[in-house]
Coordinates of C-alpha atoms in Angstrom, one line a residue:
Chain A
M1 CA -35.2 -41.1 23.7
D2 CA -35.6 -37.6 22.2
V3 CA -32.8 -35.9 20.3
K4 CA -32.9 -33.1 22.9
D5 CA -31.9 -35.6 25.6
I6 CA -28.8 -36.6 23.6
I7 CA -27.5 -33.0 22.9
K8 CA -25.9 -32.3 26.2
P9 CA -22.4 -30.9 27.0
E10 CA -21.3 -34.2 28.5
N11 CA -22.1 -36.1 25.3
L12 CA -20.2 -33.7 23.1
V13 CA -17.4 -35.3 21.2
Y14 CA -16.8 -32.5 18.7
G15 CA -17.5 -28.8 18.6
K16 CA -17.1 -25.8 16.3
S17 CA -14.1 -23.6 17.3
D18 CA -15.1 -20.2 18.8
V19 CA -12.7 -18.7 16.3
I20 CA -15.0 -19.8 13.4
L21 CA -17.7 -17.2 12.9
D22 CA -21.3 -18.1 12.1
N23 CA -21.3 -16.3 8.7
V24 CA -22.5 -18.5 5.8
M25 CA -19.5 -19.5 3.8
H26 CA -19.5 -18.5 0.1
Y27 CA -17.3 -21.5 -0.8
C28 CA -18.8 -24.1 -3.1
P29 CA -19.9 -27.3 -1.5
G30 CA -16.9 -29.7 -1.5
C31 CA -14.3 -27.0 -1.6
T32 CA -11.2 -27.5 0.6
H33 CA -11.0 -24.0 1.9
G34 CA -13.7 -24.6 4.6
T35 CA -11.7 -27.5 6.1
I36 CA -8.4 -25.5 6.0
H37 CA -10.1 -22.6 7.7
K38 CA -11.4 -24.9 10.4
V39 CA -8.0 -26.4 11.1
I40 CA -6.4 -22.9 11.4
A41 CA -9.2 -21.7 13.6
E42 CA -8.8 -24.7 15.9
V43 CA -5.1 -24.3 16.2
I44 CA -5.5 -20.5 17.0
E45 CA -8.0 -21.4 19.7
E46 CA -6.0 -24.2 21.2
M47 CA -2.9 -22.1 21.3
G48 CA -4.9 -19.2 22.9
I49 CA -3.6 -16.7 20.4
Q50 CA -6.8 -15.3 19.0
D51 CA -6.0 -11.8 20.3
K52 CA -2.4 -11.9 18.9
T53 CA -3.1 -13.2 15.4
I54 CA -3.4 -11.2 12.3
G55 CA -4.5 -12.9 9.1
I56 CA -3.7 -11.6 5.6
S57 CA -6.3 -12.7 3.0
P58 CA -5.4 -12.7 -0.7
V59 CA -7.3 -12.1 -3.9
G60 CA -9.1 -15.2 -5.1
C61 CA -11.6 -17.4 -3.6
S62 CA -10.3 -16.9 -0.1
V63 CA -10.4 -13.1 -0.4
L64 CA -13.4 -13.2 2.0
A65 CA -11.6 -15.4 4.6
Y66 CA -12.0 -12.4 7.0
N67 CA -15.7 -13.2 7.2
Y68 CA -15.0 -16.6 8.6
L69 CA -12.3 -16.4 11.3
D70 CA -12.9 -14.2 14.3
I71 CA -9.5 -12.5 14.3
D72 CA -8.1 -9.2 12.9
W73 CA -7.6 -9.3 9.1
Q74 CA -5.9 -7.4 6.4
Q75 CA -7.1 -7.9 2.8
A76 CA -4.1 -7.7 0.4
A77 CA -3.9 -6.8 -3.3
H78 CA -3.3 -9.7 -5.6
G79 CA -0.1 -11.5 -4.6
R80 CA 1.0 -8.9 -2.1
A81 CA 0.1 -10.6 1.1
P82 CA 3.7 -11.5 2.1
A83 CA 4.6 -7.8 1.9
L84 CA 1.8 -6.8 4.2
A85 CA 2.7 -9.7 6.5
T86 CA 6.4 -8.6 6.5
A87 CA 5.6 -5.1 7.7
T88 CA 2.9 -6.3 10.2
K89 CA 5.2 -8.8 11.8
R90 CA 8.2 -6.4 11.9
L91 CA 6.1 -3.6 13.4
M92 CA 4.4 -5.9 15.9
P93 CA 7.0 -8.7 16.5
E94 CA 5.0 -10.2 19.4
K95 CA 2.0 -11.0 17.2
Y96 CA 1.3 -14.0 15.0
V97 CA 1.0 -13.1 11.4
F98 CA -0.1 -15.5 8.6
T99 CA -0.9 -15.2 4.9
Y100 CA -3.5 -17.3 3.3
Q101 CA -3.0 -17.5 -0.5
G102 CA -4.0 -19.5 -3.5
D103 CA -2.0 -20.7 -6.4
G104 CA -2.6 -17.8 -8.7
D105 CA -2.0 -15.3 -5.9
L106 CA 1.2 -16.8 -4.5
A107 CA 2.7 -18.7 -7.4
S108 CA 1.9 -16.3 -10.3
I109 CA 1.3 -12.6 -9.6
G110 CA 2.9 -12.7 -6.2
T111 CA 6.0 -14.7 -7.0
A112 CA 8.4 -11.8 -6.1
E113 CA 6.7 -11.1 -2.8
I114 CA 6.6 -14.7 -1.6
M115 CA 10.2 -15.5 -2.6
H116 CA 11.6 -12.4 -1.0
A117 CA 9.6 -12.7 2.2
C118 CA 10.7 -16.3 2.6
N119 CA 14.3 -15.5 1.7
R120 CA 14.4 -12.7 4.3
G121 CA 13.2 -15.3 6.8
E122 CA 10.2 -13.3 8.0
N123 CA 8.8 -14.9 11.1
I124 CA 5.4 -15.5 9.5
V125 CA 3.3 -18.5 8.5
V126 CA 2.2 -18.9 4.9
F127 CA -0.7 -21.1 3.9
F128 CA -0.6 -21.9 0.2
V129 CA -3.7 -23.6 -1.1
N130 CA -3.0 -25.2 -4.4
N131 CA -6.0 -26.5 -6.4
A132 CA -4.3 -25.9 -9.8
I133 CA -6.9 -23.4 -11.0
Y134 CA -8.2 -19.9 -10.6
G135 CA -11.5 -20.5 -8.8
M136 CA -12.8 -16.9 -8.2
T137 CA -12.4 -15.7 -11.8
G138 CA -14.1 -18.8 -13.2
G139 CA -11.6 -21.6 -13.6
Q140 CA -8.7 -20.3 -15.7
M141 CA -5.2 -21.8 -15.8
A142 CA -3.1 -21.4 -12.7
P143 CA 0.8 -21.7 -12.6
T144 CA 0.2 -25.1 -11.0
T145 CA -2.3 -26.4 -13.6
L146 CA -1.2 -29.9 -14.7
I147 CA -0.2 -30.7 -18.3
G148 CA -3.2 -31.7 -20.3
M149 CA -5.6 -30.2 -17.7
K150 CA -8.6 -28.3 -19.2
T151 CA -9.4 -24.9 -17.8
A152 CA -11.2 -21.8 -19.2
T153 CA -8.0 -20.6 -20.7
T154 CA -6.6 -24.0 -21.7
P155 CA -9.8 -25.4 -23.2
Y156 CA -7.9 -28.1 -25.1
G157 CA -5.7 -28.9 -22.1
R158 CA -2.5 -27.3 -20.8
N159 CA 0.2 -27.5 -23.4
V160 CA 3.8 -26.9 -22.6
E161 CA 4.6 -25.2 -25.8
L162 CA 1.7 -22.7 -25.4
N163 CA 1.5 -22.5 -21.6
G164 CA 4.8 -23.5 -20.1
H165 CA 5.3 -26.0 -17.3
P166 CA 3.4 -26.4 -13.9
L167 CA 5.4 -24.5 -11.3
K168 CA 6.5 -26.4 -8.2
I169 CA 7.0 -23.3 -6.2
T170 CA 7.1 -25.1 -2.8
E171 CA 10.2 -27.0 -3.9
L172 CA 11.8 -23.6 -4.8
I173 CA 10.7 -22.1 -1.5
A174 CA 12.3 -25.0 0.4
Q175 CA 15.7 -24.0 -1.1
L176 CA 15.6 -20.6 0.6
P177 CA 17.6 -20.3 3.7
G178 CA 15.0 -18.0 5.3
T179 CA 12.5 -20.8 5.6
C180 CA 12.6 -23.2 8.6
Y181 CA 9.6 -25.4 7.8
V182 CA 8.3 -26.3 4.3
T183 CA 5.7 -29.0 3.9
R184 CA 3.0 -30.1 1.6
Q185 CA -0.2 -31.4 3.1
S186 CA -3.8 -32.2 2.0
A187 CA -7.2 -32.2 3.6
E188 CA -9.4 -34.7 1.8
A189 CA -10.0 -37.1 4.8
A190 CA -9.7 -37.3 8.5
G191 CA -6.1 -38.6 8.5
P192 CA -4.7 -35.9 6.3
V193 CA -6.6 -33.3 8.2
R194 CA -5.0 -34.5 11.5
K195 CA -1.6 -34.3 9.8
L196 CA -2.4 -30.8 8.5
K197 CA -3.4 -29.7 12.0
K198 CA -0.1 -30.8 13.4
A199 CA 1.7 -28.9 10.6
V200 CA -0.3 -25.7 11.3
R201 CA 0.5 -25.9 15.0
K202 CA 4.2 -26.4 14.3
A203 CA 4.2 -23.4 11.9
F204 CA 2.7 -21.1 14.5
E205 CA 5.1 -22.4 17.2
N206 CA 8.1 -21.8 14.8
S207 CA 6.9 -18.2 14.5
A208 CA 6.9 -17.7 18.3
Q209 CA 10.4 -19.1 18.4
K210 CA 11.5 -16.7 15.6
K211 CA 12.9 -19.6 13.5
G212 CA 12.0 -18.0 10.1
T213 CA 9.3 -18.5 7.6
S214 CA 7.0 -21.6 7.9
F215 CA 5.4 -22.5 4.6
I216 CA 2.5 -25.0 4.3
E217 CA 1.2 -25.9 0.9
I218 CA -2.2 -27.6 1.0
V219 CA -3.1 -29.5 -2.1
G220 CA -6.9 -29.1 -2.5
T221 CA -9.7 -29.5 -4.9
C222 CA -11.9 -27.1 -6.9
N223 CA -14.8 -29.3 -7.9
S224 CA -16.6 -26.4 -9.5
G225 CA -13.6 -25.4 -11.6
W226 CA -12.6 -29.0 -12.3
K227 CA -16.2 -29.7 -13.1
M228 CA -16.4 -32.9 -11.0
S229 CA -18.4 -34.0 -8.0
P230 CA -16.6 -33.5 -4.7
V231 CA -16.0 -37.2 -4.3
K232 CA -14.7 -37.5 -7.9
S233 CA -12.5 -34.4 -7.3
N234 CA -10.8 -36.1 -4.3
E235 CA -10.1 -39.2 -6.4
W236 CA -8.8 -37.1 -9.3
M237 CA -6.6 -35.2 -6.9
K238 CA -5.0 -38.3 -5.5
E239 CA -4.5 -39.8 -9.0
N240 CA -3.2 -36.7 -10.7
M241 CA -2.1 -34.0 -8.3
F242 CA -0.3 -36.0 -5.8
P243 CA 2.2 -37.5 -8.3
M244 CA 3.1 -34.0 -9.4
Y245 CA 2.9 -32.5 -6.0
P246 CA 3.9 -35.2 -3.5
L247 CA 2.9 -34.8 0.1
G248 CA 5.3 -34.5 3.0
D249 CA 7.9 -32.3 4.7
M250 CA 10.5 -30.8 2.4
K251 CA 12.3 -29.0 5.3
D252 CA 12.0 -29.0 9.0
E253 CA 14.7 -27.3 10.9
Chain B
M1 CA 14.8 27.3 18.0
G2 CA 15.3 23.7 16.8
E3 CA 18.5 22.2 15.7
L4 CA 20.0 23.9 12.6
R5 CA 21.7 21.9 9.9
L6 CA 22.8 22.2 6.3
M7 CA 21.2 19.2 4.6
K8 CA 19.9 17.8 1.3
G9 CA 16.2 17.6 0.8
N10 CA 16.2 13.8 0.6
E11 CA 18.3 13.5 3.8
V12 CA 15.9 15.8 5.6
I13 CA 13.0 13.5 4.7
A14 CA 14.8 10.7 6.5
E15 CA 15.8 12.7 9.5
A16 CA 12.3 14.3 9.8
A17 CA 10.8 10.8 9.7
I18 CA 12.9 9.6 12.7
R19 CA 12.0 12.8 14.6
A20 CA 8.3 12.5 13.8
G21 CA 8.1 9.2 15.6
V22 CA 7.6 7.2 12.3
D23 CA 7.3 3.5 13.0
G24 CA 8.3 2.1 9.6
Y25 CA 9.9 3.1 6.3
F26 CA 9.8 0.8 3.3
G27 CA 11.6 1.8 0.2
Y28 CA 13.4 0.8 -3.0
P29 CA 16.4 2.6 -4.5
I30 CA 15.8 4.9 -7.4
T31 CA 17.5 8.1 -8.5
P32 CA 17.0 10.9 -7.5
Q33 CA 15.7 9.9 -4.1
S34 CA 17.9 7.0 -2.9
E35 CA 19.4 9.2 -0.2
V36 CA 16.2 8.8 1.8
L37 CA 16.8 5.0 2.3
E38 CA 20.6 5.5 2.5
T39 CA 20.3 8.1 5.2
L40 CA 18.0 5.9 7.2
M41 CA 20.1 2.8 6.9
A42 CA 23.2 4.8 8.0
R43 CA 21.3 6.4 10.9
M44 CA 20.0 3.1 12.2
P45 CA 16.9 4.5 13.9
W46 CA 15.9 1.0 15.1
E47 CA 18.6 1.5 17.7
E48 CA 17.3 4.9 18.7
T49 CA 13.5 4.9 18.4
G50 CA 12.7 1.3 17.3
M51 CA 11.7 2.5 13.8
V52 CA 11.7 -0.3 11.3
V53 CA 13.6 0.4 8.0
L54 CA 13.5 -2.1 5.2
Q55 CA 14.8 -2.2 1.7
A56 CA 12.0 -4.0 -0.2
E57 CA 12.3 -6.2 -3.3
S58 CA 10.4 -3.7 -5.4
E59 CA 8.3 -0.5 -5.2
V60 CA 5.3 -2.8 -5.4
A61 CA 6.3 -4.7 -2.3
A62 CA 7.3 -1.4 -0.5
I63 CA 3.9 0.2 -0.9
N64 CA 2.2 -3.0 0.2
M65 CA 4.4 -3.1 3.3
V66 CA 3.1 0.3 3.9
Y67 CA -0.4 -1.0 3.6
G68 CA 0.3 -3.7 6.1
G69 CA 2.0 -1.3 8.5
A70 CA -0.8 1.3 8.1
S71 CA -3.4 -1.4 8.8
C72 CA -1.8 -1.8 12.3
G73 CA -2.3 1.9 13.1
K74 CA 1.4 2.6 12.7
K75 CA 3.0 5.7 11.2
V76 CA 4.5 4.3 8.0
M77 CA 5.9 5.7 4.8
T78 CA 7.7 5.1 1.6
S79 CA 9.4 7.3 -1.0
S80 CA 10.3 6.9 -4.6
S81 CA 10.6 8.7 -7.9
S82 CA 8.4 8.7 -10.9
P83 CA 8.9 5.3 -12.6
G84 CA 8.8 3.8 -9.1
M85 CA 5.7 5.7 -8.2
S86 CA 3.9 4.2 -11.3
L87 CA 4.5 0.8 -9.7
K88 CA 3.2 2.0 -6.3
M89 CA -0.1 3.2 -7.8
E90 CA -1.8 -0.2 -7.2
G91 CA -1.0 0.0 -3.5
I92 CA -1.9 3.6 -3.2
T93 CA -5.5 3.0 -4.5
Y94 CA -5.9 0.1 -2.1
L95 CA -4.7 2.3 0.7
A96 CA -7.2 5.1 -0.3
G97 CA -9.9 2.4 -0.6
A98 CA -9.2 0.9 2.8
E99 CA -9.0 4.5 4.3
L100 CA -5.5 4.0 5.6
P101 CA -3.2 6.8 6.7
C102 CA 0.4 6.9 5.4
L103 CA 2.9 9.1 3.8
V104 CA 4.3 8.7 0.3
V105 CA 7.1 10.9 -1.0
N106 CA 7.6 11.3 -4.8
V107 CA 10.8 13.0 -5.8
V108 CA 9.9 13.5 -9.4
R109 CA 12.1 13.0 -12.4
G110 CA 11.4 13.6 -16.1
G111 CA 9.4 11.0 -18.0
P112 CA 7.6 9.3 -19.6
G113 CA 8.9 5.8 -19.3
L114 CA 12.4 5.5 -17.8
G115 CA 12.8 9.2 -18.9
T116 CA 15.7 11.0 -17.2
I117 CA 17.0 11.3 -13.7
Q118 CA 16.8 15.1 -13.8
P119 CA 14.0 17.1 -12.0
A120 CA 10.6 17.5 -13.5
Q121 CA 7.0 18.2 -12.4
S122 CA 5.3 15.9 -14.8
D123 CA 3.6 13.7 -12.2
Y124 CA 1.0 16.3 -11.3
F125 CA -1.9 14.4 -13.0
Q126 CA -0.8 11.1 -11.5
S127 CA -0.6 12.6 -8.0
V128 CA -3.6 14.9 -8.0
K129 CA -6.1 13.2 -10.4
G130 CA -5.6 9.6 -9.5
G131 CA -2.9 7.5 -11.0
G132 CA -4.4 4.4 -9.6
H133 CA -7.9 3.2 -10.4
G134 CA -11.2 4.3 -8.9
D135 CA -12.5 7.6 -7.5
Y136 CA -10.0 8.5 -4.8
K137 CA -7.9 11.5 -3.8
L138 CA -4.5 11.9 -2.1
I139 CA -3.7 14.8 0.2
V140 CA -0.8 16.3 -1.9
L141 CA 1.7 18.7 -0.3
A142 CA 4.2 20.5 -2.5
P143 CA 7.3 21.8 -0.6
N144 CA 9.5 24.4 -2.3
S145 CA 12.4 24.4 0.2
V146 CA 14.4 21.9 2.2
Q147 CA 12.8 23.4 5.3
E148 CA 9.3 22.4 3.9
M149 CA 10.7 18.9 3.2
N150 CA 11.2 18.7 6.9
D151 CA 7.9 20.4 7.9
F152 CA 5.7 18.4 5.6
V153 CA 6.7 15.0 7.0
G154 CA 4.9 15.9 10.3
L155 CA 2.1 17.7 8.5
G156 CA 1.6 14.9 6.1
F157 CA 1.1 12.4 8.9
D158 CA -1.1 14.7 10.8
L159 CA -3.4 15.1 7.8
A160 CA -3.2 11.4 6.9
F161 CA -4.4 10.4 10.4
K162 CA -6.9 13.2 10.6
Y163 CA -8.7 12.1 7.5
L164 CA -7.6 8.4 7.4
N165 CA -6.2 9.0 3.9
P166 CA -2.8 8.6 2.2
A167 CA -0.9 11.9 2.1
M168 CA 1.8 12.6 -0.5
I169 CA 4.8 14.9 -0.6
L170 CA 5.2 15.8 -4.3
T171 CA 8.6 17.2 -4.7
D172 CA 11.3 16.8 -7.4
G173 CA 14.9 16.0 -8.0
M174 CA 15.9 19.7 -7.5
I175 CA 14.6 20.0 -4.0
G176 CA 15.5 16.4 -3.1
Q177 CA 19.2 17.0 -4.1
M178 CA 19.4 20.7 -3.0
M179 CA 21.3 21.6 0.2
E180 CA 19.8 24.3 2.3
K181 CA 19.7 25.4 5.9
V182 CA 17.0 23.6 7.8
E183 CA 15.6 23.9 11.3
L184 CA 14.8 20.3 12.4
A185 CA 11.8 19.4 14.4
D186 CA 12.2 18.2 17.9
F187 CA 11.8 14.4 18.6
T188 CA 8.2 13.1 19.0
P189 CA 8.2 9.6 20.6
R190 CA 6.6 6.8 18.6
W191 CA 3.1 5.8 19.7
T192 CA 2.9 3.0 22.2
E193 CA 0.4 0.1 21.6
E194 CA -1.9 1.6 24.1
E195 CA -1.8 5.0 22.3
I196 CA -2.5 3.3 19.0
I197 CA -5.4 1.4 20.4
A198 CA -6.8 4.6 22.0
K199 CA -6.4 6.5 18.7
S200 CA -7.2 3.9 16.1
G201 CA -8.7 1.0 18.0
T202 CA -11.9 1.0 15.9
W203 CA -10.0 0.0 12.8
A204 CA -6.4 -1.0 13.5
T205 CA -5.5 -4.7 13.1
T206 CA -3.6 -5.0 16.4
G207 CA -5.1 -8.3 17.4
K208 CA -8.8 -8.9 18.2
T209 CA -9.4 -8.6 21.9
K210 CA -12.5 -9.9 23.6
N211 CA -14.0 -6.4 24.1
R212 CA -14.4 -5.6 20.5
E213 CA -15.4 -6.9 17.0
R214 CA -12.6 -8.0 14.7
N215 CA -11.0 -5.2 12.7
I216 CA -10.7 -5.7 8.9
S217 CA -8.5 -3.7 6.7
T218 CA -10.1 -4.0 3.2
S219 CA -11.2 -2.1 0.1
L220 CA -13.5 -4.9 -1.1
E221 CA -17.3 -4.6 -1.1
L222 CA -19.0 -6.9 -3.6
D223 CA -22.4 -5.4 -3.0
S224 CA -22.6 -2.5 -5.5
A225 CA -25.2 -0.6 -3.5
K226 CA -22.9 -0.7 -0.5
Q227 CA -19.9 0.2 -2.6
E228 CA -21.7 3.3 -3.9
I229 CA -22.6 4.3 -0.3
F230 CA -18.9 3.9 0.6
N231 CA -17.9 6.0 -2.4
H232 CA -20.3 8.7 -1.3
K233 CA -18.6 8.7 2.1
L234 CA -15.2 9.0 0.5
Q235 CA -16.4 12.0 -1.7
A236 CA -17.8 13.7 1.4
K237 CA -14.4 13.3 3.1
Y238 CA -12.6 14.8 0.1
K239 CA -15.1 17.7 0.2
T240 CA -14.3 18.3 3.9
I241 CA -10.6 18.2 3.0
E242 CA -11.2 20.8 0.3
E243 CA -13.1 23.0 2.8
N244 CA -10.5 22.8 5.6
E245 CA -7.0 22.1 4.3
V246 CA -6.2 24.4 1.4
R247 CA -2.7 25.9 1.8
Y248 CA -1.1 28.5 -0.4
E249 CA 1.3 31.4 -0.4
K250 CA 1.1 34.7 -2.1
F251 CA 4.2 36.7 -3.1
M252 CA 4.0 40.3 -4.3
C253 CA 0.3 40.0 -5.2
D254 CA -1.1 43.2 -3.6
D255 CA -0.6 45.4 -6.6
A256 CA -0.2 42.6 -9.2
E257 CA -1.6 43.1 -12.7
Y258 CA -0.4 39.7 -13.8
L259 CA 0.0 36.4 -11.9
F260 CA 2.3 33.4 -11.9
V261 CA 0.8 30.2 -10.5
A262 CA 3.6 27.7 -9.7
Y263 CA 4.3 25.1 -7.0
G264 CA 7.5 23.4 -5.7
S265 CA 10.7 24.1 -7.6
S266 CA 8.9 26.3 -10.2
S267 CA 7.6 28.6 -7.5
R268 CA 11.2 29.2 -6.2
I269 CA 12.2 30.1 -9.7
C270 CA 9.2 32.3 -10.2
Q271 CA 10.1 34.3 -7.1
K272 CA 13.2 35.4 -9.1
S273 CA 11.0 36.0 -12.2
V274 CA 8.8 38.3 -10.2
E275 CA 11.8 40.4 -9.2
L276 CA 13.2 40.5 -12.8
A277 CA 9.8 41.4 -14.2
R278 CA 9.3 44.2 -11.7
E279 CA 12.7 45.6 -12.6
K280 CA 11.2 45.9 -16.0
G281 CA 8.1 47.6 -14.6
I282 CA 5.8 44.6 -15.0
K283 CA 3.7 44.2 -11.9
V284 CA 3.5 40.5 -11.5
G285 CA 2.8 38.4 -8.4
L286 CA 3.0 34.7 -7.6
L287 CA 0.4 32.4 -6.1
R288 CA 2.0 29.2 -4.9
P289 CA -0.3 26.3 -4.2
I290 CA 1.2 24.4 -1.2
T291 CA -1.6 21.8 -1.3
L292 CA -2.2 20.5 -4.8
F293 CA -5.1 18.6 -3.5
P294 CA -7.0 20.4 -2.2
F295 CA -6.2 23.0 -4.8
P296 CA -6.5 26.7 -4.0
S297 CA -9.1 27.2 -6.7
K298 CA -11.0 29.9 -4.8
Q299 CA -7.9 32.0 -4.1
I300 CA -6.8 31.8 -7.8
N301 CA -10.4 32.7 -8.8
E302 CA -10.3 35.8 -6.6
M303 CA -7.0 36.9 -8.1
A304 CA -8.7 36.7 -11.5
D305 CA -10.8 39.7 -10.4
Q306 CA -7.5 41.7 -10.0
V307 CA -5.1 40.5 -12.7
K308 CA -5.3 40.6 -16.5
G309 CA -3.8 37.2 -17.1
I310 CA -2.2 34.2 -15.5
L311 CA 1.0 32.2 -16.5
S312 CA 0.9 28.7 -15.0
V313 CA 4.5 27.7 -14.7
E314 CA 5.3 24.0 -14.2
M315 CA 8.2 21.8 -15.4
S316 CA 5.8 19.7 -17.5
A317 CA 4.0 20.0 -20.8
G318 CA 1.1 21.6 -18.9
Q319 CA -0.7 19.7 -16.3
M320 CA -1.6 22.0 -13.4
I321 CA -2.8 24.6 -16.0
E322 CA -6.0 22.6 -16.3
D323 CA -6.9 23.2 -12.7
V324 CA -5.9 26.9 -13.0
K325 CA -8.2 27.3 -16.0
L326 CA -11.0 25.6 -14.2
A327 CA -10.4 27.9 -11.2
V328 CA -10.9 31.0 -13.2
N329 CA -13.5 29.5 -15.5
C330 CA -11.8 31.0 -18.5
R331 CA -12.6 34.6 -17.4
I332 CA -9.0 35.8 -18.2
P333 CA -6.3 34.4 -20.3
V334 CA -4.3 31.5 -18.8
E335 CA -1.2 30.1 -20.5
H336 CA 1.3 27.5 -19.6
F337 CA 5.0 27.7 -19.6
G338 CA 7.8 25.4 -18.5
R339 CA 10.7 23.4 -19.6
Y340 CA 10.4 19.7 -19.2
G341 CA 12.0 16.3 -19.7
G342 CA 14.5 17.1 -17.0
I343 CA 15.4 20.7 -18.0
I344 CA 15.0 23.3 -15.3
T345 CA 13.2 26.5 -16.4
S346 CA 15.3 29.7 -16.0
P347 CA 13.8 32.9 -14.4
E348 CA 14.5 34.9 -17.6
E349 CA 12.6 32.4 -19.8
I350 CA 9.6 32.8 -17.5
V351 CA 9.5 36.6 -17.8
E352 CA 9.9 36.3 -21.6
A353 CA 7.0 33.8 -21.7
L354 CA 4.9 36.2 -19.6
E355 CA 5.6 39.0 -22.0
Q356 CA 4.9 37.0 -25.1
K357 CA 2.1 34.8 -24.0
I358 CA 0.1 37.0 -21.6
I359 CA 1.1 40.7 -22.0
G360 CA 1.6 40.6 -25.7
G361 CA -0.8 37.8 -26.3

């Protein structure tokens, strides 16, 4: 039997979402962003909200997210995505608005914007990708970098005296009355990806029901920044990141 | 004749915004402009026109809310005063870089730093020359009356949408706080989604429909060659604005032997100085730039054929004078005068400065 005989619509068990564009991704092989993009695209497609969804991309590795999902996008200044999303959602309340932000963007330079958007209970969805490092600028310390972790700006390992503590911003966000759903997920294997997809769907549904801000942290890897293979990165994440950033729902109202 | 009211300049900005069909105002309190946000909150325009009004957590957030709203093709604005404007500069350069229309109002106070809450005109460089990073320009309107505070809200949005560029009203604590008679504009309805798509559908992020490509609001272009081409396009736009949008006013210039160049509050004071000087037999006129970018360089240069010297009057240490000097290319003497740091110049001081620095100089 020839390969061409096998590739038929009736034999298809899996397809690429139409919301994913064919542009070649700039993400490093092994990076978690691609998987997260895929999950968000699938949910948008399944909910039939492609024409009603506006994404806000950050500064950092996912700055170019607008090249990969076939929806309207705004590209925000570093950390300011929640401010853009606030205005966009309030001015077009019938649309779905999400921000997609990394740890430097959301938990360092954009701390004020994310805290206040969540505290106001903006009916937006926030995707917070935490890989404990600044990827785009070349692997510097992030607010979520673990103690002892080596980065370009903590070459001898993160030291509390010198660099302060890792910031569990999601735990802080969960305290805010404006948030309705705060969860921490991951995407390193099929099981976690399925769970993540359920969370993403719930977040968009919350938005439609005007329940407040839905906040999804995704603990991910940066194998280039961590200087490990993708497989080793996943192992290291499970051993070191998960104890500090435990998975699961913090709030679901 | 529109509705006549006695109002503060800052209150008029708020009222004019509602009447111009503005979709969103995002602000943060700072003296001497807090009446803009206060007036809007008291007026509750969301009940009347659906306009969104939000007190942001900072000036940084407010200008980025403007970026988000402008990206949707909506008429959005913010206002602040000097220290707050410094914080907004990041957002403003992003707006200029993404070619987004919006209106920003700066009710200037004395600086530098936290400075004073009294009026000044020391943000000319920041407004006209940049302030934020990169090669960009704002369309800068300088009202000198409460009436023009009203008129320039509508004009600012017209120009912002015509050129897809942020527009700024550069005023100060004197005009913001001053009460005058104003004829208010009639109500213009807010644009419907259909109207926004018809007007701005090629770029506004209203949701990607099947009949078009996705719209992306961004100022990022990592390919330097493409970024240079984009910059050329921006510069061509600014040149078109310079060719088409210069606005100015002349006062007693026909027989003038000397000239004041002043904008905003200083131009109001200079009108009195012209009268005082003429009582003394000094034939002086006033050229008031209404647009600071584009600057009326040609008109000032033409006046240099007629007058013997120019006094550039500004409540700063001398910022606009650089553009006046460039306009006349040093053909005639140009001097600066103005009190600053929150002190308002008196008409008499200006006449004295004319006599000492230009006539006697």
